[in-house]
Coordinates of N, CA and C and ligand atoms in Angstrom, one line a residue:
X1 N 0.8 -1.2 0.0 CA 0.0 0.0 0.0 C 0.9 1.2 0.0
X2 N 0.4 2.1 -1.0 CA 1.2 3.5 -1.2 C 0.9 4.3 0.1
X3 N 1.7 5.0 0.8 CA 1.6 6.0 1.8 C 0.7 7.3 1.6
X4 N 0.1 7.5 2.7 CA -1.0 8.6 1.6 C -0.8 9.3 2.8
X5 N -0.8 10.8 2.8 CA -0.4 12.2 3.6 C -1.2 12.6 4.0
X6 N -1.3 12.6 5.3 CA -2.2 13.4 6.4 C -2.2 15.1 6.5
X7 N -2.8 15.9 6.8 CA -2.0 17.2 7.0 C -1.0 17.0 8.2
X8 N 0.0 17.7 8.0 CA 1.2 17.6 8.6 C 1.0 18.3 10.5
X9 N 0.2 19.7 10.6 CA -0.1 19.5 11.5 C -1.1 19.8 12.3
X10 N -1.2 19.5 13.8 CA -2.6 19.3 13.8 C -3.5 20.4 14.7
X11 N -4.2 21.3 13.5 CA -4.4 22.7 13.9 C -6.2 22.7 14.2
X12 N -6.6 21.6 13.9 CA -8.2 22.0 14.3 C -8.3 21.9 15.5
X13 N -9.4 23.2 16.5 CA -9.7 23.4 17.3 C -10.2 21.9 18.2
X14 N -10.8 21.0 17.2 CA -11.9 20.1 17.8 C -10.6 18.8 18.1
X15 N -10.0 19.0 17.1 CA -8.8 17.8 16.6 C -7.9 17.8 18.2
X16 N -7.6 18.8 18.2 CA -6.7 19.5 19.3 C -7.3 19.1 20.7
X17 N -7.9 19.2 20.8 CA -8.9 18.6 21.8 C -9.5 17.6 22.2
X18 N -10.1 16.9 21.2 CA -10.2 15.6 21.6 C -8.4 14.8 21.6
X19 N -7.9 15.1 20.9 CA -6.5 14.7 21.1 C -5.9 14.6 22.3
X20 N -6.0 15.7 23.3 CA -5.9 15.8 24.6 C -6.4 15.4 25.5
X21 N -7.5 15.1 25.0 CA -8.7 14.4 26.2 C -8.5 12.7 26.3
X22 N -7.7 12.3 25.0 CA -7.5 11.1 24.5 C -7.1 10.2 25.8
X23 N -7.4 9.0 25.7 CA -6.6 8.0 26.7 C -5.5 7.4 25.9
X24 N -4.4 7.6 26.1 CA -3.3 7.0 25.6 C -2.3 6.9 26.8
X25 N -3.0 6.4 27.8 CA -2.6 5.7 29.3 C -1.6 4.5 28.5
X26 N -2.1 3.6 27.7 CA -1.2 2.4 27.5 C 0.2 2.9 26.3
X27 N 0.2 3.1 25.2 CA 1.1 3.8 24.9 C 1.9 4.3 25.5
X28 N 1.3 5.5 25.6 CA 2.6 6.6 26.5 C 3.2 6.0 27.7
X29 N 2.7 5.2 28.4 CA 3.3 4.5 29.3 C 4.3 3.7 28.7
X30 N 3.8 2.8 28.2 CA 4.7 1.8 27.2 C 6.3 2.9 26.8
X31 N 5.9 3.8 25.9 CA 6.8 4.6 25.6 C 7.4 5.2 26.7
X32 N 6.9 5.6 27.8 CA 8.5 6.0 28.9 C 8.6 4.9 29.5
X33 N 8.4 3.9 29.7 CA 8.7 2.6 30.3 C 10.2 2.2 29.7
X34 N 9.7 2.1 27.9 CA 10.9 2.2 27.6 C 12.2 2.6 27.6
X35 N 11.6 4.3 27.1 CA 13.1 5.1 27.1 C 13.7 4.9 28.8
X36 N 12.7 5.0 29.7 CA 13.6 4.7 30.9 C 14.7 3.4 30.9
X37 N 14.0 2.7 30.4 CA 15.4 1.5 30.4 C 16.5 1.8 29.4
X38 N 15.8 2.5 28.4 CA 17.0 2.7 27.5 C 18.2 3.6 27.7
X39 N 17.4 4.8 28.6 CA 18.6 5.7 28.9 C 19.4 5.6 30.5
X40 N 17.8 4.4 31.1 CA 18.8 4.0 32.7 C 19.7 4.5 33.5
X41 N 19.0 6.4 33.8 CA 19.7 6.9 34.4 C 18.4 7.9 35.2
X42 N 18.1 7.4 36.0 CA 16.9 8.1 37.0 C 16.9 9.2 37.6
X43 N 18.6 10.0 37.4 CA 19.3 10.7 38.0 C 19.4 11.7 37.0
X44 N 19.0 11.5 35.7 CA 19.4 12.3 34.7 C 18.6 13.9 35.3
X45 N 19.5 15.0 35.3 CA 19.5 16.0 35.8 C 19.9 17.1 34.5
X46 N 19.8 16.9 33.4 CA 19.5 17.7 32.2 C 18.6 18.2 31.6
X47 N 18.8 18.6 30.2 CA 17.6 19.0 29.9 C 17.2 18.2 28.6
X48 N 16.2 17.8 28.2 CA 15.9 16.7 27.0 C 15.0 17.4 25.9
X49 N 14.2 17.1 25.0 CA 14.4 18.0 23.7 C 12.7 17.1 23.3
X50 N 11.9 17.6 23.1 CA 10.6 16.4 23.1 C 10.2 17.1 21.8
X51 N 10.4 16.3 20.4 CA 10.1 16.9 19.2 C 8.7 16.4 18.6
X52 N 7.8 17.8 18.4 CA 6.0 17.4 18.0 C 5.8 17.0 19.6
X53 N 5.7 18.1 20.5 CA 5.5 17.7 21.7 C 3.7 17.6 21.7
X54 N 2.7 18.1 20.9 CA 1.3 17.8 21.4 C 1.0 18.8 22.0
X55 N 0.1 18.0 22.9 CA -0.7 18.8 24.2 C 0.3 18.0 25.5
X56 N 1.5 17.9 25.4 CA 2.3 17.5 26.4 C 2.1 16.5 27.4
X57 N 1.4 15.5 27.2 CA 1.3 14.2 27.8 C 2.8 13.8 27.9
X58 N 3.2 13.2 26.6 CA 4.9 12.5 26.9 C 6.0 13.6 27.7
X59 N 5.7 14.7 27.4 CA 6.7 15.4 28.0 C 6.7 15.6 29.6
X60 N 5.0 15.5 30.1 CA 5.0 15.6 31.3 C 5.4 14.2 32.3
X61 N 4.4 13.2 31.2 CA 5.0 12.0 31.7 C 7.1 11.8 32.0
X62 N 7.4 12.3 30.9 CA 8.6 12.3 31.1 C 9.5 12.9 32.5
X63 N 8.8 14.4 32.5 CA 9.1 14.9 34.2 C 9.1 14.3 35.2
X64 N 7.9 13.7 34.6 CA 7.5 12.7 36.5 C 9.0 11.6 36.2
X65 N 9.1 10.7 34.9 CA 9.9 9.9 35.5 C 11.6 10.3 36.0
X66 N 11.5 11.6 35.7 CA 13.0 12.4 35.7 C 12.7 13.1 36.4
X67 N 12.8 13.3 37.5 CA 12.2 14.4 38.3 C 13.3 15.5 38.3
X68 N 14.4 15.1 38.2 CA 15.6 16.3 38.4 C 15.7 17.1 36.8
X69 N 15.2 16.5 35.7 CA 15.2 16.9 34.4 C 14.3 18.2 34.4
X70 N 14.8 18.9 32.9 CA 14.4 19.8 32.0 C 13.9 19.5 30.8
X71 N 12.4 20.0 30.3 CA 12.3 19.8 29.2 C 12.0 20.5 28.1
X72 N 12.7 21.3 26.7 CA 12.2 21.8 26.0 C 11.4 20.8 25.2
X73 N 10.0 21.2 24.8 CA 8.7 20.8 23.9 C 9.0 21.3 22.9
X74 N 9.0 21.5 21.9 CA 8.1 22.1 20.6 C 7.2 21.2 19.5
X75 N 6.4 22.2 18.9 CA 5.6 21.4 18.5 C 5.1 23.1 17.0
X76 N 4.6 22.8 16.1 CA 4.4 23.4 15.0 C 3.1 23.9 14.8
X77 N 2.1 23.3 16.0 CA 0.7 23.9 15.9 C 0.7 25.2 17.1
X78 N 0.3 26.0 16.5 CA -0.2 27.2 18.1 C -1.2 26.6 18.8
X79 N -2.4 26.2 18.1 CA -3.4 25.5 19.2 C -2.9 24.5 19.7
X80 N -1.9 23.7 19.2 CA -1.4 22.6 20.1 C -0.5 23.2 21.6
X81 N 0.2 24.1 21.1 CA 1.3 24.8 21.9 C 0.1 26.0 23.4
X82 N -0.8 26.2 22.8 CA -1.8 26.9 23.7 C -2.4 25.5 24.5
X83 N -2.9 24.8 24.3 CA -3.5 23.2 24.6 C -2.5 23.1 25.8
X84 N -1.1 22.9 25.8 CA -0.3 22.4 26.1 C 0.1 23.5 27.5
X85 N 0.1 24.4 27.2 CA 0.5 25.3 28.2 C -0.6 25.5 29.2
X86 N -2.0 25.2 29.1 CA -3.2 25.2 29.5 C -3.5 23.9 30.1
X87 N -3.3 22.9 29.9 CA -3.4 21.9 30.7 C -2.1 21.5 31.9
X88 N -0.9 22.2 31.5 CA 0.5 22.3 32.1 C 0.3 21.9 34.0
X89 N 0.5 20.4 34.3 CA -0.1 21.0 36.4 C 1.2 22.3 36.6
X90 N 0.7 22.9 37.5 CA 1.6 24.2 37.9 C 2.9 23.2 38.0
X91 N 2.4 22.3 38.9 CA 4.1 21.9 39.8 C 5.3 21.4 38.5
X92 N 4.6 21.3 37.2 CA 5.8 20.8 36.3 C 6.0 22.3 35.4
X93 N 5.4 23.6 35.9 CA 5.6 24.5 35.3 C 6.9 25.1 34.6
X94 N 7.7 25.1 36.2 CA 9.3 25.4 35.9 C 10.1 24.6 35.2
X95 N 9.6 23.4 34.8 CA 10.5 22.4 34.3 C 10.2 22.0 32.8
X96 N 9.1 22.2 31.8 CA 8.8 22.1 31.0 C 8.3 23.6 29.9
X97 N 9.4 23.7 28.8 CA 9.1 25.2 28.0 C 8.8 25.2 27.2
X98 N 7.8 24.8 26.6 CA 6.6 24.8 25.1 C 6.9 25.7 24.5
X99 N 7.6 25.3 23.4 CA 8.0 26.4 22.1 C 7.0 26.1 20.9
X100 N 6.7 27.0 20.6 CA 6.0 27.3 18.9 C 7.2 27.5 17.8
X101 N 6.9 25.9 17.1 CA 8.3 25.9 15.9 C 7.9 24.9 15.3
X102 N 8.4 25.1 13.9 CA 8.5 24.1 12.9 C 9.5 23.3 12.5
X103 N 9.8 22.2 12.8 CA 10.9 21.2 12.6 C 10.8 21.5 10.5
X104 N 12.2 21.2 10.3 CA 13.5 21.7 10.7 C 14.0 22.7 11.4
X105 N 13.0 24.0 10.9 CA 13.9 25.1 11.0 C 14.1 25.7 12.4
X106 N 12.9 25.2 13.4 CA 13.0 25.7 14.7 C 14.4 26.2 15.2
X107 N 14.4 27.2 16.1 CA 15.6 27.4 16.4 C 15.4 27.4 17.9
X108 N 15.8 26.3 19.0 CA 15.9 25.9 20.3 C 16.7 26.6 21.1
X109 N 16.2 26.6 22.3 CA 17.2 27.4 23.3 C 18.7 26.7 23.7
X110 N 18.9 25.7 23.4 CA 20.4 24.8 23.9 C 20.9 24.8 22.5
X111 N 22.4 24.3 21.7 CA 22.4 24.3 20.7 C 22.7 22.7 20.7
X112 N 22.4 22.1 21.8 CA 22.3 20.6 22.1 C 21.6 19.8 23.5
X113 N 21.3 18.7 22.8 CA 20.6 18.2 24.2 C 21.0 17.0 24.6
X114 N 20.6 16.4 25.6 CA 21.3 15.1 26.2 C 20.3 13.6 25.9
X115 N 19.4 14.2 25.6 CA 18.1 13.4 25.5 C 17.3 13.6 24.6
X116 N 17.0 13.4 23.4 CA 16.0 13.8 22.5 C 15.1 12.5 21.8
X117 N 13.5 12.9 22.5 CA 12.5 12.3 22.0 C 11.8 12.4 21.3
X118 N 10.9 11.5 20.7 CA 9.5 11.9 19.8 C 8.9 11.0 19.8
X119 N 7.4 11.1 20.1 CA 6.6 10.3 19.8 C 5.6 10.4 18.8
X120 N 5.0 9.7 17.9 CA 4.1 10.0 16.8 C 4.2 10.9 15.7
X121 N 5.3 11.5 15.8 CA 5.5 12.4 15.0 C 5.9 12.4 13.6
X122 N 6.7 11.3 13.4 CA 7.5 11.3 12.1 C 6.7 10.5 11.0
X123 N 5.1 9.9 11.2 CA 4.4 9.7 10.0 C 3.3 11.0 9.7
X124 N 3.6 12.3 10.3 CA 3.0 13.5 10.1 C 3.9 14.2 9.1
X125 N 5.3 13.7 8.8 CA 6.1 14.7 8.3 C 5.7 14.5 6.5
X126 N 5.3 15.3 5.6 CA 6.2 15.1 4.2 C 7.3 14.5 3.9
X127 N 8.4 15.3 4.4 CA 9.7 14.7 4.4 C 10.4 14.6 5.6
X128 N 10.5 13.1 6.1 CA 10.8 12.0 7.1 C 12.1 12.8 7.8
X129 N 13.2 13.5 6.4 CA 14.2 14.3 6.7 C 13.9 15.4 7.9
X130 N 12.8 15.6 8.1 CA 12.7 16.9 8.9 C 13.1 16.4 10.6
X131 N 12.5 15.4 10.4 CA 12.7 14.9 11.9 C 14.3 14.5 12.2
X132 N 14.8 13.4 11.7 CA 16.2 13.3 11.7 C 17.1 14.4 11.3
X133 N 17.1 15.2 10.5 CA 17.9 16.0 10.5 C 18.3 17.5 11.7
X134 N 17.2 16.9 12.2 CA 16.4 18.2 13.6 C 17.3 17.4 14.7
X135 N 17.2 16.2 14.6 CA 17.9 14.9 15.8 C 19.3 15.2 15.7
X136 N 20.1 15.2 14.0 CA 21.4 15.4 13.7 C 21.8 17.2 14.2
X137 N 20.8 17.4 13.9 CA 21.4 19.3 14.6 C 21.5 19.5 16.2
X138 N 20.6 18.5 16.5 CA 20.4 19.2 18.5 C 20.9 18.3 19.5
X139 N 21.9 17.6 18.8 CA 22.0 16.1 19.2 C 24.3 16.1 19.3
X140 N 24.6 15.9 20.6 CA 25.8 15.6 20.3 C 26.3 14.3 21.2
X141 N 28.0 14.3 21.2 CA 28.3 13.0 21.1 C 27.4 12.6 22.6
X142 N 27.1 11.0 22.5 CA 26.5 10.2 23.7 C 24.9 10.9 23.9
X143 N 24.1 12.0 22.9 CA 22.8 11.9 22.9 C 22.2 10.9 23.0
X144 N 21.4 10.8 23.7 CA 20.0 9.5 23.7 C 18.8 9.7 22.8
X145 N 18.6 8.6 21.9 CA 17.5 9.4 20.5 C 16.8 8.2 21.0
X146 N 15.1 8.9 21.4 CA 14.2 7.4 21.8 C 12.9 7.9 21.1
X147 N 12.7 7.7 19.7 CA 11.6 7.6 18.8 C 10.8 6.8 19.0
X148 N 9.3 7.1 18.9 CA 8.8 6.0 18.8 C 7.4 6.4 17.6
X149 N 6.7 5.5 16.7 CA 5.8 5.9 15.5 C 5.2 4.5 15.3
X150 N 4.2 5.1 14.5 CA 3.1 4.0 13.9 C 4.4 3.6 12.8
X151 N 3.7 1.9 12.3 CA 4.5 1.8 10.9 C 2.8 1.3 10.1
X152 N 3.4 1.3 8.9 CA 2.1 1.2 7.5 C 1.4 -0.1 8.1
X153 N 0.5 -0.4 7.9 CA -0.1 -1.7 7.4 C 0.0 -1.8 6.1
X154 N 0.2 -3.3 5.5 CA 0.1 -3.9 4.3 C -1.2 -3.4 3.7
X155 N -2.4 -2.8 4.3 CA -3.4 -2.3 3.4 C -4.3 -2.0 3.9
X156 N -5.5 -1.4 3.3 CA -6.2 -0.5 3.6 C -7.0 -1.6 5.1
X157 N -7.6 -2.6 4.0 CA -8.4 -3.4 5.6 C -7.8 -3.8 7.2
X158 N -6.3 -3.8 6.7 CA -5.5 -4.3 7.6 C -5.3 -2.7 8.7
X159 N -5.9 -1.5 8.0 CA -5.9 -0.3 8.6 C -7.0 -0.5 9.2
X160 N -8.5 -0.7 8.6 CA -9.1 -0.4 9.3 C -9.8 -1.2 10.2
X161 N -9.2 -2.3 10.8 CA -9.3 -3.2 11.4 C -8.7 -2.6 12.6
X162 N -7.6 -2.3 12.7 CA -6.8 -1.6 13.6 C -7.8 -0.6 14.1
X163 N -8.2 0.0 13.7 CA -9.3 0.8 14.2 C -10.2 0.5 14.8
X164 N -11.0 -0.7 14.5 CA -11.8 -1.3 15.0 C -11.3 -1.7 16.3
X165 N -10.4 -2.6 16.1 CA -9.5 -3.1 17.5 C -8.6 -2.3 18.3
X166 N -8.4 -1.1 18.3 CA -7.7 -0.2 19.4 C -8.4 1.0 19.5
X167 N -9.4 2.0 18.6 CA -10.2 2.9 18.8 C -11.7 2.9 18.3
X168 N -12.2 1.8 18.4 CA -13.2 1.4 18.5 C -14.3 2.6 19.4
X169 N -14.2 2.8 20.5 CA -14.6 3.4 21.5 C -14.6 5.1 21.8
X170 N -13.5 5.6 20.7 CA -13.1 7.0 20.6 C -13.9 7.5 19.6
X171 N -13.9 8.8 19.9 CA -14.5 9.8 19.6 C -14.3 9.6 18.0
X172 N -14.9 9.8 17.2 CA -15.2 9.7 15.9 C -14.1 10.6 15.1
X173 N -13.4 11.6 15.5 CA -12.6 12.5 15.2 C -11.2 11.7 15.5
X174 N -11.0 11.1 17.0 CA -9.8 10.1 17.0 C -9.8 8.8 16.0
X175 N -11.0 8.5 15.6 CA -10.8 7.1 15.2 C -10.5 7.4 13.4
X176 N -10.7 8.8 13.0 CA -10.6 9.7 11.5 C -9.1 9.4 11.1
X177 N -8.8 10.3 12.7 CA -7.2 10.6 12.9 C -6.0 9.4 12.7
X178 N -6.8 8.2 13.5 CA -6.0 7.4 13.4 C -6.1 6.0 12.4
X179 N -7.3 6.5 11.6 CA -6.9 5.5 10.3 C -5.9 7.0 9.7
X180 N -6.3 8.0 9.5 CA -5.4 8.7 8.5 C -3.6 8.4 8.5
X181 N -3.5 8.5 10.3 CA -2.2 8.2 10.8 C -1.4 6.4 10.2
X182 N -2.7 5.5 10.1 CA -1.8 4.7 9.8 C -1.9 4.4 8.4
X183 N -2.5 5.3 7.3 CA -2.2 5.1 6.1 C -1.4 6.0 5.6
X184 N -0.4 7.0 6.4 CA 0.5 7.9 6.6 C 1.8 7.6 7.1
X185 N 1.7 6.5 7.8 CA 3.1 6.5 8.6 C 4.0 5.4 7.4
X186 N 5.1 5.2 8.1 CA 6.3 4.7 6.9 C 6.1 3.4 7.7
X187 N 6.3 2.1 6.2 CA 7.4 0.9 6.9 C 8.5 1.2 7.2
X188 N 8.8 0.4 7.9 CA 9.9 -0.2 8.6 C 11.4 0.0 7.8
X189 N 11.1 -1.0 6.3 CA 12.2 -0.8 5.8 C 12.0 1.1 5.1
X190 N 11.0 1.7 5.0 CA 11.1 2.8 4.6 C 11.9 4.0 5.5
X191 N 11.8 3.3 7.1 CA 12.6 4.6 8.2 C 14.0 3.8 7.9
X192 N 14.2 2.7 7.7 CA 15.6 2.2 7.5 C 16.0 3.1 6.6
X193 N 15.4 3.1 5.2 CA 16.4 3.9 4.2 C 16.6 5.4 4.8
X194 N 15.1 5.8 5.6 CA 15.7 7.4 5.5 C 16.8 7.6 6.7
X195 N 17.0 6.6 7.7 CA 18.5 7.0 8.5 C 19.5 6.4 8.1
X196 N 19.5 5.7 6.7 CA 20.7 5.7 6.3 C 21.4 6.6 5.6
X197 N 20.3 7.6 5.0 CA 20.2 8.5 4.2 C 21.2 9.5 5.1
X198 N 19.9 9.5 5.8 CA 20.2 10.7 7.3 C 21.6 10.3 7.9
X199 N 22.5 8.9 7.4 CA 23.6 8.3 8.4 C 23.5 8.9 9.9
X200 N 22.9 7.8 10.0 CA 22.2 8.1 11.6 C 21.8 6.5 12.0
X201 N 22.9 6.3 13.2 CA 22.8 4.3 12.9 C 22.2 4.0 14.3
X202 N 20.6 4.2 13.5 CA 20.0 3.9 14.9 C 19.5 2.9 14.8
X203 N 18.5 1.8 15.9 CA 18.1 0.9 16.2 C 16.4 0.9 16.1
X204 N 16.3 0.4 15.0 CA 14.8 -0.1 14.4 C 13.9 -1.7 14.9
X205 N 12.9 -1.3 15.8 CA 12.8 -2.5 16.3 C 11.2 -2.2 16.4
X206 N 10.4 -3.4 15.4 CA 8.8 -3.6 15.6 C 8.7 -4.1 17.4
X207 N 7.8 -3.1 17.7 CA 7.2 -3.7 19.2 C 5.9 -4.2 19.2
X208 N 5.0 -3.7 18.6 CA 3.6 -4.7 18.0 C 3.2 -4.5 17.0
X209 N 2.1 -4.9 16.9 CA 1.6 -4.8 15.8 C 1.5 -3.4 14.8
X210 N 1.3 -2.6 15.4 CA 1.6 -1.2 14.6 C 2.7 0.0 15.3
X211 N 3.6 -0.1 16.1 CA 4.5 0.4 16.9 C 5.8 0.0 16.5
X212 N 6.9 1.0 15.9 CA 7.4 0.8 16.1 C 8.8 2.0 17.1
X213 N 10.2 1.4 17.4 CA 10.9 1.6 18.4 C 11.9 2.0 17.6
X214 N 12.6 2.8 17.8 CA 13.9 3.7 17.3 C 15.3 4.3 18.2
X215 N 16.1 3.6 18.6 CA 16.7 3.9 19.4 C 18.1 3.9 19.5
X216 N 19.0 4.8 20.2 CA 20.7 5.1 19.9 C 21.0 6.1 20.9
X217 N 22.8 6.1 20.4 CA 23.4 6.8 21.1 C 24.2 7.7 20.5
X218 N 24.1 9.2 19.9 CA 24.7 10.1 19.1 C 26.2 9.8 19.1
X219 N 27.2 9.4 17.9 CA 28.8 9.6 18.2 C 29.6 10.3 18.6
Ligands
LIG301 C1 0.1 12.8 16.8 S1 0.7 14.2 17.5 C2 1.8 13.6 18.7 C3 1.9 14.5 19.9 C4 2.7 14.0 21.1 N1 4.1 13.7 20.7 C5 2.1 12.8 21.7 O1 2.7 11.7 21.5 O2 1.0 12.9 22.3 C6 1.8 14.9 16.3 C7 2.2 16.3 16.5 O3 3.3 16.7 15.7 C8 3.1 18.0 15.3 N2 3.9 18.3 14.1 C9 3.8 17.7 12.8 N3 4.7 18.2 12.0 C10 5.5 19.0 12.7 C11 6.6 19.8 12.4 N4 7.2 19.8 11.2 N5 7.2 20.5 13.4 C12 6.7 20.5 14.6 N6 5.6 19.8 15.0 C13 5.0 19.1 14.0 C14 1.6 18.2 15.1 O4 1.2 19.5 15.1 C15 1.1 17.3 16.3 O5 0.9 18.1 17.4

């Protein structure tokens, strides 16, 4: 199945919203469960880089499991970036800075980070380049890169089965979203080509059925 393009980002009021209200308890969990083992440092007292941050669920989650960390967000929607600063609990106030920017070109407060994540993001992009090349600019030696994205299904039914079986129960606007999301996102071997492109030798690893895991350590 050919890859078919979603708008890149996600600026409807209603979109923005139900997105936020979303239960993505099992995911996002899953996703810092991970990166915590991956970067297995509970002590990490830096600041980490959360690319297409949302309405800040992963970023916040991420605070809690780093309590001594910093986090620069950005994300390319204003009503995402207003979402995000509006739902913010005070107490992670000081520690998380939601920027309004467009990967690539954003220009971040560090000219490097110790930690740089993303979740869902890289089957929103046109060009896949925007994300890794964003990773290769803010990223130096011994960065921690912990991606995580939908990959394709083999076809349309095989999409919307997926739907059936994980958003079944959501809001009619989520369940739009996320067939569009998975007839948008790349295979497997297709993120392979683009970090080899990108030479960027990271670790590609299916975790279920539509998830997959991306992970390394900058040279
Ligand atoms: C599916 S949401 C994921 C949000 C968050 N990472 C999460 O896991 O809940 C994708 C986000 O990427 C943002 N996005 C898409 N393309 C972008 C770009 N080029 N630069 C910055 N943000 C972008 C969208 O606006 C949207 O908020």
């Amino acid at each position: 199945m050919k890859r078919l393009l979603e708008p890149e980002l996600m600026e409807e009021e209603s979109q923005v919203i139900a997105y936020s209200e979303a239960d993505f308890e099992i995911p996002h969990n899953e996703f810092i469960q991970r990166l915590k083992t991956f970067v297995n440092n509970p002590e990490f007292c830096g600041t980490a880089l959360d690319l297409g941050c949302g309405p800040g669920d992963i970023s916040c989650r991420f605070a809690k499991a780093f309590p001594l960390s910093k986090i620069d967000a950005v994300d390319g929607s204003k009503p995402m970036i207003a979402r995000a600063r509006s739902v913010l609990p005070a107490a992670l106030e000081a520690r998380i800075n939601f920027i309004h920017g467009l990967l690539p070109h954003v220009i971040l407060p560090q000219s490097s980070y110790e930690i740089i994540f993303s979740n869902s993001v890289l089957h929103h992009l046109p060009d896949p380049q925007a994300l890794w090349q964003t990773i290769k600019k803010y990223s130096r030696q011994g960065t921690r890169i912990v991606i995580m994205d939908l990959f394709r299904p083999g076809c349309v039914e095989d999409a919307q089965a997926m739907v059936q079986t994980y958003a079944v129960n959501e809001p009619e606007i989520l369940q739009r979203d996320f067939y569009h999301s998975l007839l948008a996102a790349f295979s497997i071997e297709e993120i392979n080509t683009q970090l080899a492109q990108a030479d960027l030798n990271l670790n590609v690893e299916q975790i279920s059925d539509r998830h997959v895991f991306i992970t390394g350590v900058a040279p």
